[in-house]
Amino acid sequence: WRKSCSCIFVPRCSTTVYRRKGGIDMDLGFDIAQSLSGNLIQSANGDLSTFEKNNAIMQDIKNEAITYPGDLFYNEEYGWGLYDFMHREIDLTDDLLKTEIKHRISTNLAKRDYLDMSSLDIEIIFNEFGTFEIQISFRFEDEDEARQMKVNLDRVGIEVVLV
């Protein structure tokens, strides 16, 4: 199916577009926007809505945050595996748990050499209901302003919000 394919599906929010050139797939640098149900999103001019460059990368980071390692058949290492923390008893003073979560996130983000890892800031806020919020801030090496995202974990799911 890859001989004449122009797309690879990335679960939930976007599709990375490739062009085949000389037997090699070339990333065209944008993603086609999709709704959570998988439908393509139409822009105001009637064309397909896309994410470009760093916004496409942010979509990919969002997808990776909600993916469990091994779920993506063509990249076994893709995913943060935050589902491991969903049904765990949360102790509001558990620094070891916070360290484990921060390590998992920073290790996965460090694989992206275009991020300025010295700007990475991860704050974890536990609440008394057994849920927690992870606030993540980092910069792209080609940008001056930090990007932010929030990851909310509760007993039934994970929500990632790009701020």
XYZ file of N, CA and C in Angstrom:
489
model
N 0.804 -1.203 0.000
C 0.000 0.000 0.000
C 0.839 1.257 0.000
N 2.134 1.179 0.356
C 2.997 2.355 0.407
C 3.556 2.742 -0.960
N 3.383 1.915 -2.000
C 3.993 2.217 -3.288
C 3.503 3.537 -3.864
N 2.222 3.815 -3.751
C 1.704 5.066 -4.298
C 0.973 5.882 -3.248
N 1.212 5.573 -1.987
C 0.500 6.237 -0.895
C 0.982 7.677 -0.717
N 0.075 8.583 -0.413
C 0.472 9.958 -0.140
C 0.235 10.325 1.318
N -0.317 9.409 2.117
C -0.616 9.744 3.508
C -0.351 8.547 4.421
N -0.029 8.853 5.663
C 0.027 7.856 6.721
C -0.880 8.368 7.827
N -1.765 7.532 8.321
C -2.693 7.971 9.355
C -2.001 7.976 10.713
N -2.085 9.102 11.413
C -1.620 9.213 12.789
C -2.876 9.332 13.635
N -3.073 8.476 14.630
C -4.336 8.388 15.345
C -4.830 9.712 15.915
N -6.112 9.935 15.780
C -6.920 10.923 16.466
C -6.947 12.324 15.903
N -5.831 12.994 15.612
C -5.944 14.415 15.325
C -5.315 14.904 14.030
N -4.452 14.133 13.388
C -3.821 14.665 12.189
C -3.277 13.541 11.318
N -3.047 13.871 10.060
C -2.442 12.946 9.117
C -1.231 13.638 8.519
N -0.079 13.020 8.619
C 1.137 13.579 8.051
C 1.141 13.284 6.561
N 1.461 14.283 5.769
C 1.422 14.147 4.323
C 2.835 13.942 3.800
N 2.992 12.926 2.949
C 4.271 12.591 2.365
C 4.156 12.615 0.850
N 5.256 12.899 0.159
C 5.325 12.798 -1.295
C 6.428 11.806 -1.609
N 6.136 10.878 -2.487
C 7.106 9.855 -2.864
C 8.014 10.439 -3.944
N 9.346 10.430 -3.693
C 10.293 10.981 -4.659
C 11.502 10.056 -4.726
N 11.730 9.455 -5.876
C 12.876 8.583 -6.056
C 12.881 7.397 -5.110
N 11.715 6.846 -4.797
C 11.629 5.697 -3.915
C 11.696 6.042 -2.437
N 11.763 7.330 -2.089
C 11.868 7.756 -0.694
C 10.666 8.630 -0.353
N 10.062 8.384 0.826
C 8.973 9.239 1.281
C 9.563 10.533 1.839
N 9.086 11.674 1.365
C 9.568 12.977 1.804
C 8.456 13.653 2.607
N 8.737 14.033 3.851
C 7.768 14.738 4.682
C 7.590 16.139 4.109
N 6.371 16.500 3.765
C 6.098 17.810 3.168
C 5.972 18.914 4.198
N 6.040 18.601 5.489
C 6.074 19.632 6.518
C 4.725 20.139 6.971
N 3.650 19.417 6.673
C 2.358 19.826 7.206
C 1.506 18.612 7.481
N 0.530 18.777 8.341
C -0.419 17.727 8.680
C -1.808 18.188 8.281
N -2.622 17.252 7.836
C -4.023 17.555 7.544
C -4.789 17.455 8.852
N -5.530 18.489 9.193
C -6.272 18.521 10.455
C -7.468 17.589 10.385
N -7.678 16.857 11.495
C -8.829 15.976 11.622
C -9.500 16.232 12.960
N -10.807 16.011 12.983
C -11.529 16.094 14.249
C -11.215 14.847 15.068
N -11.617 14.823 16.328
C -11.368 13.667 17.177
C -12.052 12.413 16.640
N -13.125 12.590 15.855
C -13.810 11.435 15.274
C -13.161 10.976 13.970
N -12.107 11.668 13.524
C -11.386 11.257 12.328
C -11.826 11.936 11.045
N -12.789 12.840 11.114
C -13.249 13.546 9.924
C -12.287 14.675 9.575
N -12.103 14.909 8.282
C -11.251 16.011 7.849
C -11.922 17.333 8.183
N -11.122 18.332 8.543
C -11.645 19.649 8.902
C -11.466 20.576 7.714
N -12.555 21.252 7.333
C -12.535 22.158 6.192
C -12.216 23.569 6.672
N -11.308 24.272 5.975
C -10.982 25.651 6.338
C -12.027 26.598 5.752
N -11.907 27.884 6.076
C -12.887 28.880 5.635
C -12.969 28.989 4.113
N -11.854 28.742 3.402
C -11.873 28.860 1.945
C -12.317 27.572 1.253
N -12.718 26.550 2.031
C -13.215 25.303 1.469
C -12.147 24.247 1.263
N -10.888 24.608 1.457
C -9.790 23.665 1.308
C -9.618 22.871 2.604
N -8.744 21.870 2.579
C -8.446 21.126 3.795
C -7.688 22.015 4.771
N -8.045 21.935 6.030
C -7.333 22.672 7.068
C -6.053 21.910 7.401
N -4.948 22.641 7.547
C -3.669 21.989 7.832
C -2.964 22.669 9.004
N -2.030 21.934 9.581
C -1.107 22.471 10.572
C 0.251 22.497 9.894
N 1.001 23.578 10.045
C 2.303 23.657 9.405
C 3.413 23.786 10.431
N 4.573 23.288 10.097
C 5.824 23.375 10.837
C 5.630 23.110 12.320
N 5.899 24.095 13.164
C 5.883 23.871 14.610
C 4.482 23.559 15.140
N 3.442 24.073 14.513
C 2.081 23.721 14.933
C 1.780 22.257 14.620
N 2.328 21.758 13.511
C 2.172 20.333 13.187
C 2.926 19.488 14.203
N 4.090 19.960 14.614
C 4.867 19.242 15.629
C 4.117 19.222 16.958
N 3.480 20.321 17.323
C 2.696 20.361 18.566
C 1.551 19.349 18.504
N 0.911 19.213 17.339
C -0.131 18.197 17.178
C 0.448 16.804 17.385
N 1.645 16.583 16.853
C 2.280 15.280 16.999
C 2.645 15.007 18.461
N 3.126 16.017 19.164
C 3.440 15.857 20.588
C 2.170 15.548 21.365
N 1.082 16.209 21.016
C -0.207 15.940 21.657
C -0.621 14.488 21.416
N -0.478 14.025 20.176
C -0.811 12.628 19.855
C 0.071 11.657 20.626
N 1.360 11.985 20.728
C 2.288 11.111 21.441
C 1.951 11.040 22.929
N 1.492 12.151 23.496
C 1.156 12.190 24.928
C 0.004 11.254 25.266
N -0.930 11.049 24.344
C -2.097 10.207 24.627
C -1.945 8.790 24.092
N -0.757 8.469 23.595
C -0.503 7.146 23.020
C 0.341 6.327 23.982
N 0.075 5.028 24.013
C 0.861 4.112 24.829
C 1.953 3.497 23.954
N 3.201 3.398 24.455
C 4.262 2.801 23.643
C 3.860 1.413 23.123
N 4.077 1.210 21.844
C 3.706 -0.054 21.211
C 2.378 0.001 20.484
N 1.572 1.037 20.717
C 0.281 1.155 20.039
C 0.419 1.521 18.564
N 1.481 2.194 18.202
C 1.704 2.608 16.821
C 2.565 1.543 16.150
N 1.978 0.790 15.217
C 2.629 -0.397 14.668
C 3.962 -0.118 13.989
N 4.158 1.070 13.445
C 5.393 1.347 12.722
C 6.427 2.095 13.565
N 6.123 2.367 14.842
C 7.084 2.995 15.746
C 6.765 2.540 17.169
N 7.407 1.484 17.599
C 7.131 0.864 18.901
C 7.440 1.790 20.081
N 8.324 2.772 19.901
C 8.723 3.654 20.997
C 7.843 4.898 21.114
N 6.972 5.140 20.146
C 6.124 6.339 20.130
C 5.080 6.232 21.234
N 4.998 7.236 22.096
C 4.008 7.266 23.159
C 4.643 7.501 24.514
N 3.923 8.226 25.351
C 4.423 8.545 26.689
C 4.009 7.508 27.722
N 2.958 6.759 27.472
C 2.538 5.726 28.410
C 1.954 6.269 29.703
N 1.272 7.398 29.628
C 0.706 7.996 30.840
C -0.479 7.207 31.392
N -1.008 6.276 30.597
C -2.104 5.442 31.087
C -1.679 4.616 32.299
N -0.378 4.389 32.454
C 0.125 3.658 33.616
C -0.236 4.336 34.936
N -0.484 5.627 34.901
C -0.727 6.396 36.120
C -2.203 6.650 36.400
N -3.085 6.165 35.526
C -4.509 6.487 35.658
C -5.168 5.868 36.888
N -4.900 4.636 37.190
C -5.614 3.944 38.263
C -4.753 3.757 39.505
N -3.709 4.510 39.603
C -2.793 4.417 40.721
C -3.326 5.231 41.902
N -3.102 4.742 43.098
C -3.431 5.534 44.284
C -2.517 6.745 44.311
N -3.092 7.909 44.441
C -2.316 9.139 44.416
C -2.129 9.646 45.841
N -0.878 9.760 46.227
C -0.522 10.386 47.497
C -0.094 11.808 47.153
N -0.738 12.793 47.729
C -0.479 14.185 47.375
C 0.955 14.611 47.652
N 1.673 13.845 48.458
C 3.058 14.192 48.782
C 4.056 13.241 48.119
N 3.627 12.449 47.168
C 4.467 11.424 46.548
C 5.432 12.043 45.532
N 6.630 12.388 45.985
C 7.630 12.981 45.098
C 8.202 11.966 44.119
N 8.244 10.695 44.495
C 8.754 9.660 43.608
C 7.871 9.514 42.370
N 6.547 9.567 42.558
C 5.614 9.500 41.436
C 5.796 10.705 40.513
N 5.942 11.890 41.092
C 6.170 13.089 40.278
C 7.461 12.959 39.472
N 8.492 12.436 40.104
C 9.774 12.259 39.416
C 9.650 11.272 38.274
N 8.910 10.185 38.484
C 8.713 9.180 37.444
C 7.965 9.756 36.244
N 6.925 10.540 36.497
C 6.153 11.160 35.414
C 7.017 12.168 34.656
N 7.733 13.018 35.387
C 8.597 14.014 34.740
C 9.668 13.342 33.889
N 10.246 12.266 34.392
C 11.277 11.553 33.652
C 10.715 10.970 32.350
N 9.533 10.388 32.428
C 8.921 9.787 31.237
C 8.657 10.849 30.174
N 8.143 12.000 30.591
C 7.844 13.077 29.637
C 9.130 13.663 29.065
N 10.091 13.993 29.924
C 11.324 14.626 29.447
C 12.134 13.686 28.551
N 12.138 12.393 28.857
C 12.846 11.423 28.025
C 12.262 11.376 26.620
N 10.948 11.405 26.523
C 10.312 11.370 25.204
C 10.489 12.670 24.445
N 10.401 13.795 25.118
C 10.602 15.075 24.438
C 12.056 15.261 24.019
N 12.999 14.686 24.758
C 14.422 14.821 24.431
C 14.774 14.148 23.108
N 13.923 13.242 22.627
C 14.156 12.589 21.339
C 13.971 13.565 20.173
N 13.370 14.688 20.453
C 13.102 15.687 19.413
C 14.201 16.745 19.483
N 15.171 16.657 18.579
C 16.353 17.522 18.658
C 16.071 18.982 18.314
N 14.902 19.305 17.838
C 14.545 20.684 17.516
C 13.926 21.413 18.703
N 13.804 20.727 19.859
C 13.313 21.375 21.069
C 14.495 21.826 21.919
N 14.359 22.991 22.555
C 15.370 23.486 23.478
C 15.081 22.861 24.842
N 15.775 21.778 25.165
C 15.501 21.040 26.395
C 15.843 21.834 27.651
N 16.708 22.845 27.524
C 17.013 23.678 28.698
C 15.814 24.538 29.100
N 14.854 24.694 28.183
C 13.656 25.493 28.482
C 12.510 24.644 29.028
N 12.705 23.322 29.084
C 11.634 22.422 29.519
C 11.298 22.634 30.986
N 10.010 22.826 31.265
C 9.525 22.965 32.631
C 8.270 22.097 32.763
N 8.282 21.202 33.736
C 7.151 20.306 33.968
C 6.695 20.481 35.404
N 5.431 20.821 35.581
C 4.854 20.971 36.921
C 3.663 20.020 37.038
N 3.626 19.274 38.120
C 2.558 18.295 38.336
C 1.758 18.730 39.552
N 0.447 18.831 39.356
C -0.443 19.281 40.427
C -1.432 18.164 40.721
N -1.306 17.540 41.899
C -2.251 16.520 42.347
C -3.399 17.215 43.055
N -4.599 16.641 42.959
C -5.696 17.169 43.766
C -6.278 16.056 44.632
N -7.149 16.409 45.496
C -7.683 15.450 46.472
C -8.648 14.431 45.867
N -9.019 14.569 44.607
C -9.957 13.649 43.971
C -9.262 12.506 43.242
N -7.932 12.406 43.371
C -7.193 11.341 42.712
C -6.876 11.625 41.261
N -7.058 12.860 40.838
C -6.714 13.260 39.478
C -5.533 14.222 39.564
N -4.895 14.430 38.435
C -3.827 15.417 38.444
C -3.657 16.060 37.091
N -3.006 17.213 37.117
C -2.750 17.998 35.919
C -1.241 18.150 35.767
N -0.767 17.966 34.544
C 0.643 18.157 34.238
C 0.734 19.377 33.326
N 1.470 20.378 33.768
C 1.671 21.582 32.969
C 3.076 21.517 32.389
N 3.161 21.584 31.057
C 4.437 21.426 30.361
C 4.699 22.685 29.537
N 5.917 23.181 29.636
C 6.321 24.360 28.880
C 7.699 24.092 28.271
N 7.881 24.454 27.001
C 9.171 24.296 26.321
C 9.202 25.220 25.119
N 10.396 25.394 24.581
C 10.587 26.233 23.402
C 11.140 25.404 22.251
N 10.755 25.778 21.042
C 11.424 25.266 19.853
C 12.713 26.073 19.689
N 13.745 25.457 19.148
C 15.016 26.162 18.998
C 14.920 27.355 18.060
N 13.950 27.351 17.136
C 13.810 28.455 16.195
C 12.757 29.484 16.629
N 12.295 29.406 17.872
C 11.304 30.352 18.388
C 11.771 30.935 19.721
N 11.326 32.157 19.998
C 11.673 32.799 21.267
C 10.624 32.558 22.347
N 9.389 32.347 21.931
C 8.283 32.194 22.877
C 8.064 30.718 23.226
N 7.783 30.465 24.493
C 7.558 29.087 24.956
C 6.177 28.594 24.528
N 6.102 27.311 24.223
C 4.830 26.632 23.947
C 4.398 25.951 25.238
N 3.091 25.877 25.450
C 2.577 25.270 26.674
C 1.491 24.266 26.342
N 1.436 23.241 27.175
C 0.362 22.267 27.063
C 0.021 21.766 28.453
N -1.231 21.337 28.605
C -1.693 20.760 29.869
C -2.187 19.350 29.592
N -1.810 18.438 30.474
C -2.269 17.061 30.388
C -3.059 16.787 31.653
N -4.329 16.449 31.494
C -5.191 16.135 32.628
C -5.434 14.635 32.668
N -5.140 14.020 33.801
C -5.372 12.591 33.992
C -6.391 12.396 35.093
N -7.366 11.568 34.804
C -8.311 11.177 35.844
C -8.483 9.669 35.775
N -9.475 9.126 36.430
C -9.629 7.672 36.511
C -10.076 7.026 35.196
N -10.592 7.824 34.248
C -11.118 7.231 33.020
C -10.431 7.697 31.738
N -9.545 8.668 31.803
C -8.936 9.106 30.558
C -7.862 10.154 30.709
N -7.322 10.501 29.562
C -6.295 11.524 29.456
C -6.770 12.583 28.481
N -6.611 13.834 28.855
C -6.951 14.947 27.978
C -5.724 15.825 27.840
N -5.370 16.169 26.610
C -4.247 17.050 26.348
C -4.772 18.322 25.716
N -4.403 19.461 26.298
C -4.858 20.750 25.796
C -3.629 21.567 25.439
N -3.558 22.026 24.194
C -2.493 22.921 23.782
C -2.913 24.346 24.154
N -2.095 25.008 24.945
C -2.451 26.335 25.453
C -1.885 27.398 24.534
